[in-house]
PDB file of C-alpha atoms in Angstrom:
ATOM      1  CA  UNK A   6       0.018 -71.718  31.926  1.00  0.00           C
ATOM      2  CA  UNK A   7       1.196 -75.512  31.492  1.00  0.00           C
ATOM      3  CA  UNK A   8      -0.863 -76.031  28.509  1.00  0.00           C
ATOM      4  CA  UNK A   9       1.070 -72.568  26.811  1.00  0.00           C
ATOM      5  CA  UNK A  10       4.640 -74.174  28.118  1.00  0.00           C
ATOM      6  CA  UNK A  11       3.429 -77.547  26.167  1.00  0.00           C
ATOM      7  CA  UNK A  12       2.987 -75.907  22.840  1.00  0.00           C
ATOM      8  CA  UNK A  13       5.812 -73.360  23.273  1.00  0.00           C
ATOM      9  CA  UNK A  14       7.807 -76.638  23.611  1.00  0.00           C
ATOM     10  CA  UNK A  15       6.165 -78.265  20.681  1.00  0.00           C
ATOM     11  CA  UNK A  16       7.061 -75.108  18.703  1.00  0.00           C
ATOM     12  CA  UNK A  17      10.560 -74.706  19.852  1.00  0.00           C
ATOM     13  CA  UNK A  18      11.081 -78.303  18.502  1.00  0.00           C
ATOM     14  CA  UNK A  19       9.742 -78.096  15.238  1.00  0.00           C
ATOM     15  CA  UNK A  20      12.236 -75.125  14.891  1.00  0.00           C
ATOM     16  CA  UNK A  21      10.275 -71.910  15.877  1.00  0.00           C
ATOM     17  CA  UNK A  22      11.519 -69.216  18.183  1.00  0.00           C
ATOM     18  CA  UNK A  23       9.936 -68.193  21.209  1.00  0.00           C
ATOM     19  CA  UNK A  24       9.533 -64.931  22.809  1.00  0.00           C
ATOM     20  CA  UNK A  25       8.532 -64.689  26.271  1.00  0.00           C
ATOM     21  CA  UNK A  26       7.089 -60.866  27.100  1.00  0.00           C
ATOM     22  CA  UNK A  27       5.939 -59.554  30.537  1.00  0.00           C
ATOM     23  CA  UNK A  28       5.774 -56.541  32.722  1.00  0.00           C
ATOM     24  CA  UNK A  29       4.865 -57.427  36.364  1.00  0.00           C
ATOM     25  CA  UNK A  30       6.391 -59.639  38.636  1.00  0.00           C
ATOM     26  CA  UNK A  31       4.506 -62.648  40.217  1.00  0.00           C
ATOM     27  CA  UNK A  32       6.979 -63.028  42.891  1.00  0.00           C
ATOM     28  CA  UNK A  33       5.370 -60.160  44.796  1.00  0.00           C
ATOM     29  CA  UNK A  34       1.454 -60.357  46.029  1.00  0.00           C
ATOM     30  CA  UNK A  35       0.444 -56.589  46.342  1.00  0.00           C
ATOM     31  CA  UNK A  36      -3.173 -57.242  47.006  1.00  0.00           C
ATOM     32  CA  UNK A  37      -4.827 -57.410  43.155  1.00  0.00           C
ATOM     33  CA  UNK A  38      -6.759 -60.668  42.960  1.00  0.00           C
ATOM     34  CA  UNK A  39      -7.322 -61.100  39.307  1.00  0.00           C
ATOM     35  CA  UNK A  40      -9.092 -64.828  39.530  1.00  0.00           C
ATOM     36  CA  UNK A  41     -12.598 -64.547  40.633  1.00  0.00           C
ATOM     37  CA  UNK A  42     -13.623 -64.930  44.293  1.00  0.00           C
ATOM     38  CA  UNK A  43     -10.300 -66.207  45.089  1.00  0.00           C
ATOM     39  CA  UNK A  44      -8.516 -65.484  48.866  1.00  0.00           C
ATOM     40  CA  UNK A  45      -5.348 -63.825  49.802  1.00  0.00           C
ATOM     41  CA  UNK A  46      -4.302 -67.325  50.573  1.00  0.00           C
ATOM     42  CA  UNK A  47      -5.515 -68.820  47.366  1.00  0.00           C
ATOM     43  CA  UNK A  48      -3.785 -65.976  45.298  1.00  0.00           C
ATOM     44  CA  UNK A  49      -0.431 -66.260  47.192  1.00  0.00           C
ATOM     45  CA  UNK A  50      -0.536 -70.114  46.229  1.00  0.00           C
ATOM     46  CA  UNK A  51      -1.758 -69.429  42.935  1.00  0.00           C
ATOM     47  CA  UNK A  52       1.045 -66.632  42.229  1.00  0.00           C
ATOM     48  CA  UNK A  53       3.434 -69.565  43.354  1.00  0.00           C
ATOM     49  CA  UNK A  54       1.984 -71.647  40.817  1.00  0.00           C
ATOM     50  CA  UNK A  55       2.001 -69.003  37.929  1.00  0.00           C
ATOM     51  CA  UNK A  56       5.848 -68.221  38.971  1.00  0.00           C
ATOM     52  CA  UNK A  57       7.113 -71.736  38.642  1.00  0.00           C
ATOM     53  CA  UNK A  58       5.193 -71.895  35.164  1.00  0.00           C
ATOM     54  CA  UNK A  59       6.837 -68.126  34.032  1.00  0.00           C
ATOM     55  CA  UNK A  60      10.562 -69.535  35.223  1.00  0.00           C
ATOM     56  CA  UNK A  61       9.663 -73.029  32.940  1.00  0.00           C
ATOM     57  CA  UNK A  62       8.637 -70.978  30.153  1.00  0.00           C
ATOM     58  CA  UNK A  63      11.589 -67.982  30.476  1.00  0.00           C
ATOM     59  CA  UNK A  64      14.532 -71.026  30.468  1.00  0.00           C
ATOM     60  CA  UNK A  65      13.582 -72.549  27.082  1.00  0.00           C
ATOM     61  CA  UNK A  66      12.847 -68.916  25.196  1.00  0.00           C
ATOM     62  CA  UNK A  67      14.901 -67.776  22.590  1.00  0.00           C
ATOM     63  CA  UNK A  68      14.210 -64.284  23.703  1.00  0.00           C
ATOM     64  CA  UNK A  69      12.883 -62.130  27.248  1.00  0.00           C
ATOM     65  CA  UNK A  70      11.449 -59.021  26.617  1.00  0.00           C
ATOM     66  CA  UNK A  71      10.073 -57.036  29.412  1.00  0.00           C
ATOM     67  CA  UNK A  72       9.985 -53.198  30.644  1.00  0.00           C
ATOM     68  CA  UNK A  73      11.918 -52.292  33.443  1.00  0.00           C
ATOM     69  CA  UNK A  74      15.575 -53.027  34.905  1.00  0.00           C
ATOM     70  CA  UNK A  75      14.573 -54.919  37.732  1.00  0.00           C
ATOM     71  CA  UNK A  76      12.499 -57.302  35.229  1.00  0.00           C
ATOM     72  CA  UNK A  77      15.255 -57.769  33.202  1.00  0.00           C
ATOM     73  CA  UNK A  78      17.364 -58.648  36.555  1.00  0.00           C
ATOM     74  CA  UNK A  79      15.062 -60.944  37.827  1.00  0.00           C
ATOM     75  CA  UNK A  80      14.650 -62.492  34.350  1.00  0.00           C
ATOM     76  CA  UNK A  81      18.452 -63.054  34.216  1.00  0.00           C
ATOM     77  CA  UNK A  82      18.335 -64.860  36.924  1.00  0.00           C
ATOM     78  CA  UNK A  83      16.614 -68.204  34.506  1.00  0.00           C
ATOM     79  CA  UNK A  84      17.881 -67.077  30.835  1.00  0.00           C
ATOM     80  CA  UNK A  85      20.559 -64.604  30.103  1.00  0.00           C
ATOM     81  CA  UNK A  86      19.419 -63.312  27.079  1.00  0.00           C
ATOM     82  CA  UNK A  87      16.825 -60.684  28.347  1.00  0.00           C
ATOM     83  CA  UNK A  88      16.151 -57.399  26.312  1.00  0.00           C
ATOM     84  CA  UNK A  89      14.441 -54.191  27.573  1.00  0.00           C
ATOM     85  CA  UNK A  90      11.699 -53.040  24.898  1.00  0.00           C
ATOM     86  CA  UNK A  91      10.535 -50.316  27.085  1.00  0.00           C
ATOM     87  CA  UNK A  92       6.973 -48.572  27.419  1.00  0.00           C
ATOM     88  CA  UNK A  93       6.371 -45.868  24.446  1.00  0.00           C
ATOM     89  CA  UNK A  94       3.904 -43.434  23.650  1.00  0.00           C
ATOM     90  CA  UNK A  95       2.034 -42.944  20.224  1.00  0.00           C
ATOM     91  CA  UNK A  96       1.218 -39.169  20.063  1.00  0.00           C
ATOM     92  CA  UNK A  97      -1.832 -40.302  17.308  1.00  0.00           C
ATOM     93  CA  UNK A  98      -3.631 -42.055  20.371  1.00  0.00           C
ATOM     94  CA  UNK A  99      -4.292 -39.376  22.633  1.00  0.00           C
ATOM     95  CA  UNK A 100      -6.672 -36.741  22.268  1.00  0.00           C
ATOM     96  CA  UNK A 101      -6.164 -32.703  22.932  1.00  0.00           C
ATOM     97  CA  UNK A 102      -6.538 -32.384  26.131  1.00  0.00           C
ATOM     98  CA  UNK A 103      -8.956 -30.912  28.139  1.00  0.00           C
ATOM     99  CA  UNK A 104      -8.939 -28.415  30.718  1.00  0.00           C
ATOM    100  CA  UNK A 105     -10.864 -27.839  34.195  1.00  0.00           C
ATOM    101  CA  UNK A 106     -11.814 -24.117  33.543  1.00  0.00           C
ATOM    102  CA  UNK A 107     -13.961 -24.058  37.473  1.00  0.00           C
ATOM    103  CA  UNK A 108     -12.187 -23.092  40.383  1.00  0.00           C
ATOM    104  CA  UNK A 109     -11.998 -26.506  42.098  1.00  0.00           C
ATOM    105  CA  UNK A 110      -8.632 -28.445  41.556  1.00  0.00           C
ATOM    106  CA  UNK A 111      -9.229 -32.113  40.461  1.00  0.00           C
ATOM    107  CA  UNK A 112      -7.022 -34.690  41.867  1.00  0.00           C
ATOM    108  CA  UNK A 113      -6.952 -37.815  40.006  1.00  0.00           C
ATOM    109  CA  UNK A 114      -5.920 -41.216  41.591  1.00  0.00           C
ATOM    110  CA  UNK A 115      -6.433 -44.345  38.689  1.00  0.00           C
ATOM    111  CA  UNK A 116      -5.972 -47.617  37.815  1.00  0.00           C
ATOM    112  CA  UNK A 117      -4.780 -50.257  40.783  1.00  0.00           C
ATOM    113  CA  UNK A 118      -3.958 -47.423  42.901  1.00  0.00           C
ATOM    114  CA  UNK A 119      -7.510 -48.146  44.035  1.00  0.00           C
ATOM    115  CA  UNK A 120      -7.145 -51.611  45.036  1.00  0.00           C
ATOM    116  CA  UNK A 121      -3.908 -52.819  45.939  1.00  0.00           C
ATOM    117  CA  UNK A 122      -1.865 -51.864  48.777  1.00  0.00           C
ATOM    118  CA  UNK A 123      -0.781 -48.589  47.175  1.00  0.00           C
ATOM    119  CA  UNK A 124      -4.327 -47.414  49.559  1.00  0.00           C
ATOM    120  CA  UNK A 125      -2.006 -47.702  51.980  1.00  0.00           C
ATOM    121  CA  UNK A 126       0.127 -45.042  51.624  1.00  0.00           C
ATOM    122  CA  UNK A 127      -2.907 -42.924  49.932  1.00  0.00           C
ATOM    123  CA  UNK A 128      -5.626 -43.385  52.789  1.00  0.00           C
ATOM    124  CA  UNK A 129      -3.801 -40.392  55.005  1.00  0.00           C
ATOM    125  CA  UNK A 130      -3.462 -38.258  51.801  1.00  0.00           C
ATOM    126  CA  UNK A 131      -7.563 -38.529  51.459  1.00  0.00           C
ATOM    127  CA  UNK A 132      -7.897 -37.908  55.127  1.00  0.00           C
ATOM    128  CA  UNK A 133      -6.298 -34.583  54.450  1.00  0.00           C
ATOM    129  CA  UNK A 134      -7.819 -33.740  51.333  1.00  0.00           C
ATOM    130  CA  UNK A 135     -11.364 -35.274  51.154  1.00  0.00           C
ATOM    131  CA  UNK A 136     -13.322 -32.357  52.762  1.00  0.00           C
ATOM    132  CA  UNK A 137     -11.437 -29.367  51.453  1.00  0.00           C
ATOM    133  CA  UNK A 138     -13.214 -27.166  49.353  1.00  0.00           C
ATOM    134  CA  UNK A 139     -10.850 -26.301  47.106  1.00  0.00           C
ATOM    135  CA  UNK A 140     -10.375 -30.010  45.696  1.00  0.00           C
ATOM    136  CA  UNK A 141     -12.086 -32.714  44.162  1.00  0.00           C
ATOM    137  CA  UNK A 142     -10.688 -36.402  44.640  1.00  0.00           C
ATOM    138  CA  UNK A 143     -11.677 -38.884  41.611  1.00  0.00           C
ATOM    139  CA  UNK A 144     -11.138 -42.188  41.240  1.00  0.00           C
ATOM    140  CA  UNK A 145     -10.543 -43.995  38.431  1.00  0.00           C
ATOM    141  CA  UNK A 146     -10.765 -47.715  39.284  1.00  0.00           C
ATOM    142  CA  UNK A 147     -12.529 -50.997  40.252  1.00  0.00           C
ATOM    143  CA  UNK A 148     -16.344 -50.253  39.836  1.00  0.00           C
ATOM    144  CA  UNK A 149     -17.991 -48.017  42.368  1.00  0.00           C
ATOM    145  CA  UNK A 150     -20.296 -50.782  44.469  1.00  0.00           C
ATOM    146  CA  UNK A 151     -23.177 -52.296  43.028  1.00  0.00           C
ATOM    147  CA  UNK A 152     -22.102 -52.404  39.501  1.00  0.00           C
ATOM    148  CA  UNK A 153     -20.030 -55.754  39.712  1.00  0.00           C
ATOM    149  CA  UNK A 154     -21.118 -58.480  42.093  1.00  0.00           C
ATOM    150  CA  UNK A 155     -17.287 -60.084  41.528  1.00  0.00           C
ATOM    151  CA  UNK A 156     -15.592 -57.014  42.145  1.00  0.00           C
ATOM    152  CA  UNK A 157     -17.530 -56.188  45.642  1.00  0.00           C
ATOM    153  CA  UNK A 158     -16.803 -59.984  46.646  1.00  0.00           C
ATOM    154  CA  UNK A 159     -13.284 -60.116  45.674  1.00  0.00           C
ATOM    155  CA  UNK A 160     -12.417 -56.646  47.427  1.00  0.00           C
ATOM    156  CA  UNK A 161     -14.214 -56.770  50.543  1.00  0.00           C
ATOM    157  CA  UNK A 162     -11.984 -54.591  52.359  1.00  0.00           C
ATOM    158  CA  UNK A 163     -11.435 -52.235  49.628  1.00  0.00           C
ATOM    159  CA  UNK A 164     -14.984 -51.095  49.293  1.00  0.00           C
ATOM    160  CA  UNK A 165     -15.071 -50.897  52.949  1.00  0.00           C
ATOM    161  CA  UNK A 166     -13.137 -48.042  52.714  1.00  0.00           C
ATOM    162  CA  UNK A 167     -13.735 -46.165  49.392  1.00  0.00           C
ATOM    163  CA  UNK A 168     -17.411 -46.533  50.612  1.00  0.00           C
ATOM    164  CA  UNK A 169     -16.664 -44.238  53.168  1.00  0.00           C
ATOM    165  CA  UNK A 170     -14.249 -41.682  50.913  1.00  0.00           C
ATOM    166  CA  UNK A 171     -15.810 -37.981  49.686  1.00  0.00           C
ATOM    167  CA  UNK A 172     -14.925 -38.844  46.264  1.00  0.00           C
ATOM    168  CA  UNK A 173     -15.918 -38.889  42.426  1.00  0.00           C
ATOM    169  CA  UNK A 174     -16.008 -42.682  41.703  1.00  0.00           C
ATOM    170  CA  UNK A 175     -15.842 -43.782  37.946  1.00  0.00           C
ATOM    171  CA  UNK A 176     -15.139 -47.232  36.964  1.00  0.00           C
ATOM    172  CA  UNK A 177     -12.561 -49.004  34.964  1.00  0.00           C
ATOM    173  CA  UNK A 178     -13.274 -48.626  31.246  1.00  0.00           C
ATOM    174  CA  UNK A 179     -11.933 -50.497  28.331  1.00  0.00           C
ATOM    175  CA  UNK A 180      -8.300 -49.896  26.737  1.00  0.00           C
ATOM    176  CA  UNK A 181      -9.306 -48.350  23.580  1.00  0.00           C
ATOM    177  CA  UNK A 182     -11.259 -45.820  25.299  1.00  0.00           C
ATOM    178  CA  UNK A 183      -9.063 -44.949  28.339  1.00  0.00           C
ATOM    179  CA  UNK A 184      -7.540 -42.191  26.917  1.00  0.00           C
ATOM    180  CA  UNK A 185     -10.527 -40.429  25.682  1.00  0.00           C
ATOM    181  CA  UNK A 186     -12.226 -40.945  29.091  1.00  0.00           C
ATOM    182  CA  UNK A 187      -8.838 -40.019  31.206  1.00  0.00           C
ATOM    183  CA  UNK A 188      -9.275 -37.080  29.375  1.00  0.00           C
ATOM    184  CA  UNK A 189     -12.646 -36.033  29.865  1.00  0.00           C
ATOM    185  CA  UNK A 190     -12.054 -36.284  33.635  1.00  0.00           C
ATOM    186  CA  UNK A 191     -10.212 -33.345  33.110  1.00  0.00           C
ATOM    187  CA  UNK A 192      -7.970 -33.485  35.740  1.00  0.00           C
ATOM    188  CA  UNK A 193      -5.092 -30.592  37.423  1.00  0.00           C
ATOM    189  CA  UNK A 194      -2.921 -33.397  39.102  1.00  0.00           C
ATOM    190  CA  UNK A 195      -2.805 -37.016  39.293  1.00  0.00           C
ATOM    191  CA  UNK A 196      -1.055 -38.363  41.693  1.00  0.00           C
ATOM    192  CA  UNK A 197       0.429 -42.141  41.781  1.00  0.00           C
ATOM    193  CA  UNK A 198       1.049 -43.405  45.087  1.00  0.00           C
ATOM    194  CA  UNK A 199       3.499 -46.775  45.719  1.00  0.00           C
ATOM    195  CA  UNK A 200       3.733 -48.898  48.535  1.00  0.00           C
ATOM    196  CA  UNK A 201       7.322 -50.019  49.311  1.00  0.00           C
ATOM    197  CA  UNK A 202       7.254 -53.573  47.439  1.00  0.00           C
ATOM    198  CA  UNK A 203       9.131 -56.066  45.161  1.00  0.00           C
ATOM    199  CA  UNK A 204       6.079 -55.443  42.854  1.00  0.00           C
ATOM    200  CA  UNK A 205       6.105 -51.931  42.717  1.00  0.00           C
ATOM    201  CA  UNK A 206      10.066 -51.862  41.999  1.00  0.00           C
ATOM    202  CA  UNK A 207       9.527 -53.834  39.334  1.00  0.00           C
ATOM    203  CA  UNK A 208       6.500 -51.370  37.498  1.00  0.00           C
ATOM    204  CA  UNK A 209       7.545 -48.648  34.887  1.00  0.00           C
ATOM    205  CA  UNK A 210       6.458 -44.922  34.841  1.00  0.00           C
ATOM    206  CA  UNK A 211       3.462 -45.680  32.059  1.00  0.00           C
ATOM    207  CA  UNK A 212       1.173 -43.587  34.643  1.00  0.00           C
ATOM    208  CA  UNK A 213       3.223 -40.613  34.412  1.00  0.00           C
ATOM    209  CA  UNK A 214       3.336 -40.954  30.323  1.00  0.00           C
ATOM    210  CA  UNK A 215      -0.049 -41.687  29.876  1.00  0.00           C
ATOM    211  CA  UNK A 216      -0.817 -38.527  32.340  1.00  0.00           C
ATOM    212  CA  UNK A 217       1.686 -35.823  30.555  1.00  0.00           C
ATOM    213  CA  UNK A 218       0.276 -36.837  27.276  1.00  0.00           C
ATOM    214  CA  UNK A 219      -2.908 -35.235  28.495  1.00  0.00           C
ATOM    215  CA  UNK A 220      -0.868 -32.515  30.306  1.00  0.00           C
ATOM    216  CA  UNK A 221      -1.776 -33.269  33.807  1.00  0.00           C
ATOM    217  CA  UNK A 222       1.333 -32.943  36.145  1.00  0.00           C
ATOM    218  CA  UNK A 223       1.989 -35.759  38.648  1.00  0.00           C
ATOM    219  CA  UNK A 224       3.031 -36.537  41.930  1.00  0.00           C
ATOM    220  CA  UNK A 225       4.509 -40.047  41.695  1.00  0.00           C
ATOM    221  CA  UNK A 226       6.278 -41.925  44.619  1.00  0.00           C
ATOM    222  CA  UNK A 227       9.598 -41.774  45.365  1.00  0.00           C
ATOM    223  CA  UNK A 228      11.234 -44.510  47.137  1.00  0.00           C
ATOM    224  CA  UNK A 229      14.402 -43.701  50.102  1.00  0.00           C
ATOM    225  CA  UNK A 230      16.492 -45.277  48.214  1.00  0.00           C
ATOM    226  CA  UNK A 231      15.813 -43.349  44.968  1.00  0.00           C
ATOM    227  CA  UNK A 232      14.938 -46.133  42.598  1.00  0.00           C
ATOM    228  CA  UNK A 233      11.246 -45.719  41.995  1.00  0.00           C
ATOM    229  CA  UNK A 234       9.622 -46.446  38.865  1.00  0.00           C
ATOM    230  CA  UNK A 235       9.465 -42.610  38.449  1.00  0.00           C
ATOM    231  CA  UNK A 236      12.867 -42.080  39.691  1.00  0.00           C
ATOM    232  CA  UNK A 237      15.361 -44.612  37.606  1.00  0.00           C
ATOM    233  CA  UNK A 238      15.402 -42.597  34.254  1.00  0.00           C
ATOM    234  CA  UNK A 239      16.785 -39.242  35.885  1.00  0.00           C
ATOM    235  CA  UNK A 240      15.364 -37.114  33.178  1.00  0.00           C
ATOM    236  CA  UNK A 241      12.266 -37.877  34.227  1.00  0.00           C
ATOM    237  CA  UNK A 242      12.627 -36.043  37.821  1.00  0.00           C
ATOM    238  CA  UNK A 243      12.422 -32.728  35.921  1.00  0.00           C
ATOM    239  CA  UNK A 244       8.883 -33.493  34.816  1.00  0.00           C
ATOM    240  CA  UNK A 245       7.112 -34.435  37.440  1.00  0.00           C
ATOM    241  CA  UNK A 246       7.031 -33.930  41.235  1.00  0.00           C
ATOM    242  CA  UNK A 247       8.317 -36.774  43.761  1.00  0.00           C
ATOM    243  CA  UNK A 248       7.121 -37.928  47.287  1.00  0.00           C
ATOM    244  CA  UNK A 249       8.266 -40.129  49.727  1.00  0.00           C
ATOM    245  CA  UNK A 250       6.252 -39.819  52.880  1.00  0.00           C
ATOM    246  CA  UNK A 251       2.591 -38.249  53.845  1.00  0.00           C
ATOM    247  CA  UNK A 252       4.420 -34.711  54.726  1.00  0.00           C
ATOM    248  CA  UNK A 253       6.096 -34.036  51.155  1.00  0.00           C
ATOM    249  CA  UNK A 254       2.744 -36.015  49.860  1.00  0.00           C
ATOM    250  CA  UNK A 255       0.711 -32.938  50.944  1.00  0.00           C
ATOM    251  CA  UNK A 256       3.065 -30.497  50.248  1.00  0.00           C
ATOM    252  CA  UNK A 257       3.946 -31.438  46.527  1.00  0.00           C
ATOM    253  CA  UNK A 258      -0.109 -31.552  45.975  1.00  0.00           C
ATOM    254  CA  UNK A 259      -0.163 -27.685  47.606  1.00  0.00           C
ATOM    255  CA  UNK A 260       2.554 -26.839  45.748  1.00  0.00           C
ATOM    256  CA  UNK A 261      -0.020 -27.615  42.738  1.00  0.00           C
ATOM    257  CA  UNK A 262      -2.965 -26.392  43.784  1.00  0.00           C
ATOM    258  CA  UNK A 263      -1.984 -23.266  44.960  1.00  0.00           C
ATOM    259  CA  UNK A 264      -0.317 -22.531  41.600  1.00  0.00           C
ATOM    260  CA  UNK A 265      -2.612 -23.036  38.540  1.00  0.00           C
ATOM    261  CA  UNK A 266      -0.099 -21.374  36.436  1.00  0.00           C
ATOM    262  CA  UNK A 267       2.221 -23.521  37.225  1.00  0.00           C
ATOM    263  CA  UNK A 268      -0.121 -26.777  36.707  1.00  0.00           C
ATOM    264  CA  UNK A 269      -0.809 -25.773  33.123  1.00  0.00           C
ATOM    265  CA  UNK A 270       3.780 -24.921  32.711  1.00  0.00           C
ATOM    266  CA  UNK A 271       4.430 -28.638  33.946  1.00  0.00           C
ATOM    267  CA  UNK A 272       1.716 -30.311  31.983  1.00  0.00           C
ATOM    268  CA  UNK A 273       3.018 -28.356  28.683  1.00  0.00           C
ATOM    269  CA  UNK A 274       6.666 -29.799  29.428  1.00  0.00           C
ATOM    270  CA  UNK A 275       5.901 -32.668  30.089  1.00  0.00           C
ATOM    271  CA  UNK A 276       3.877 -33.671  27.283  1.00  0.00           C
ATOM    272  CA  UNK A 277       6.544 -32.037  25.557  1.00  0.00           C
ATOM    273  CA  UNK A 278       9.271 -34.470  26.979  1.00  0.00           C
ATOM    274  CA  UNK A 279       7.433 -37.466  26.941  1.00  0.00           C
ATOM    275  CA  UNK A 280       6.481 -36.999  23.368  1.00  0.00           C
ATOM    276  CA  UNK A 281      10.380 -36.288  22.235  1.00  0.00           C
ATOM    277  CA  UNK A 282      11.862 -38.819  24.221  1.00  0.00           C
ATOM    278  CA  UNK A 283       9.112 -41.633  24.324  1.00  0.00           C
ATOM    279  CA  UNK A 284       7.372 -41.963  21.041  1.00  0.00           C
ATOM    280  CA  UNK A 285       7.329 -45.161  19.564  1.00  0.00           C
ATOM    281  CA  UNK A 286       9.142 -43.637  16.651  1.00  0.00           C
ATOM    282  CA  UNK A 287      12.074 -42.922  18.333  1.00  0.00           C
ATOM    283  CA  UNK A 288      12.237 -46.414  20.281  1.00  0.00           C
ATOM    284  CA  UNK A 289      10.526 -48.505  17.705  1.00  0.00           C
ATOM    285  CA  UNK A 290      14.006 -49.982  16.090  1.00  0.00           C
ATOM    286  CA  UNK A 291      14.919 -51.839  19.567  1.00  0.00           C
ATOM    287  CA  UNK A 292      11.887 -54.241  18.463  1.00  0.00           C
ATOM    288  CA  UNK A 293      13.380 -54.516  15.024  1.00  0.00           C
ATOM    289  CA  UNK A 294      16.786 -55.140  16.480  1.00  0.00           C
ATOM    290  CA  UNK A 295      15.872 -57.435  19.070  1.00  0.00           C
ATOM    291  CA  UNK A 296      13.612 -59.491  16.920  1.00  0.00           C
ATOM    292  CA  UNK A 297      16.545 -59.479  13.999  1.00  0.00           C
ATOM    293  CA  UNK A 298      18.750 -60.949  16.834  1.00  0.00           C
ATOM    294  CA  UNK A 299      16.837 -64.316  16.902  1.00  0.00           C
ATOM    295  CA  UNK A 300      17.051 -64.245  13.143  1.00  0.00           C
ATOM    296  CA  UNK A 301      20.881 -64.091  13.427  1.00  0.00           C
ATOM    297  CA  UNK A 302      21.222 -67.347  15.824  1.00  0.00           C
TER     298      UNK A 302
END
């Protein structure tokens, strides 16, 4: 990070403009150790390290771009001139989706879900679910054990439990096939679990787009006071389902698989939504304009 500050500075004298983008906040450690082998201890130092560097680098931009409000508030706090450029959706990207035709509902849990404290708040929804017959948990995560010797070091604990989880395990795949692959999980419901954190406030709702492009309703976490990442655009409330504690956990997931008809409705509307309301298209000028801004000064 000190050696990117040096030549943003070097840049920023010889009259270039700098942008500084992000979309997580390092002021929050929520369990995802993304150096190899390295401790809770190490990380927590590390992400005060990596913080310090972000702040140097925010104060002499030109320009802040990040994805959420509570970025762009925490961002404010070291440059005022912050601008939202929001998470988007290009329709071209994803697939048709496909559908589960057997009689076994397939609940999908991906991405860090798996590996951060989100397990949290999932492990008593898997204690209700993992042995019922009508359902099939999959996870899409961190390798299942035995395919990465850094993985099963760095998350110990993790694989402690999943180990011990009824559940389809796939692994992590690469971005320009995640779609393809999301789809041919074909999934009936994802749902997105949050733990209560500063890092989790400060996430967007790219699960739930990424998900209703492929048609799959969602359960996503709601938070008591109402400002979840799939809570603060209102809109979105009608698209999805919303759960704050293990009892409306299991009963938004019934609600779902008791009613196929109704899986199939919500997926249809919301890929719908999402694709009128977050296509690129349609939100692709606030780069222009932002950009065009620096160009002005």
């Amino acid at each position: 990070a000190e050696y990117q500050l040096a030549i943003a500075k070097k840049l920023k004298e010889s009259g270039k403009k700098i942008v500084f983008d992000n979309d997580d906040t390092y002021k929050d450690f929520n369990g995802f150790k993304f150096n190899d082998l390295m401790t809770e201890e190490k990380m927590k130092a590390g992400l005060g390290e990596l913080d310090k560097s972000i702040n140097a680098f925010i104060k002499i931009a030109d320009l802040v771009t990040c994805t959420t409000e509570a970025l762009k508030k925490e961002y404010e706090q070291v440059n005022p001139n912050v601008v939202i450029l929001p998470n988007t959706v290009d329709p071209f990207y994803y697939p048709e989706p496909l559908r589960n035709e057997s009689d076994i509902v397939r609940i999908g849990i991906t991405g860090s879900v798996g590996i951060t404290s989100d397990i949290e708040v999932l492990k008593p929804i898997i204690e209700h679910y993992q042995n019922d017959p009508r359902v099939r948990l999959v996870l899409l995560s961190m390798p299942p054990e035995g395919e990465n010797e850094i993985y099963k070091k760095l998350y110990t604990q993790e694989y402690s439990f999943w180990n011990k989880v009824n559940i389809e395990w796939h692994s992590f795949v690469k971005s320009d096939v995640y779609y393809e692959y999301l789809n041919e999980l074909k999934l009936d419901i994802v749902i997105i679990p949050r733990a209560d954190s500063l890092f989790n406030r400060c996430k967007s709702n790219l699960k739930f787009l990424e998900s209703s492009m492929l048609e799959t309703p969602v359960v996503a976490q709601s938070f008591p006071t109402g400002d979840s990442p799939y809570e603060f655009n209102p809109a979105d409330r009608d698209y999805l389902l919303l759960a704050t504690d293990t009892a409306s956990w299991i009963a938004q997931i019934e609600t779902l698989i008791n009613n196929k008809v109704l899986r199939r409705d919500m997926g249809r509307k919301a890929r719908e939504y999402v694709t009128e309301n977050y296509s690129i298209e349609k939100h692709a000028h606030k780069w222009a304009d932002a950009y065009q801004s620096l160009l002005n000064k």
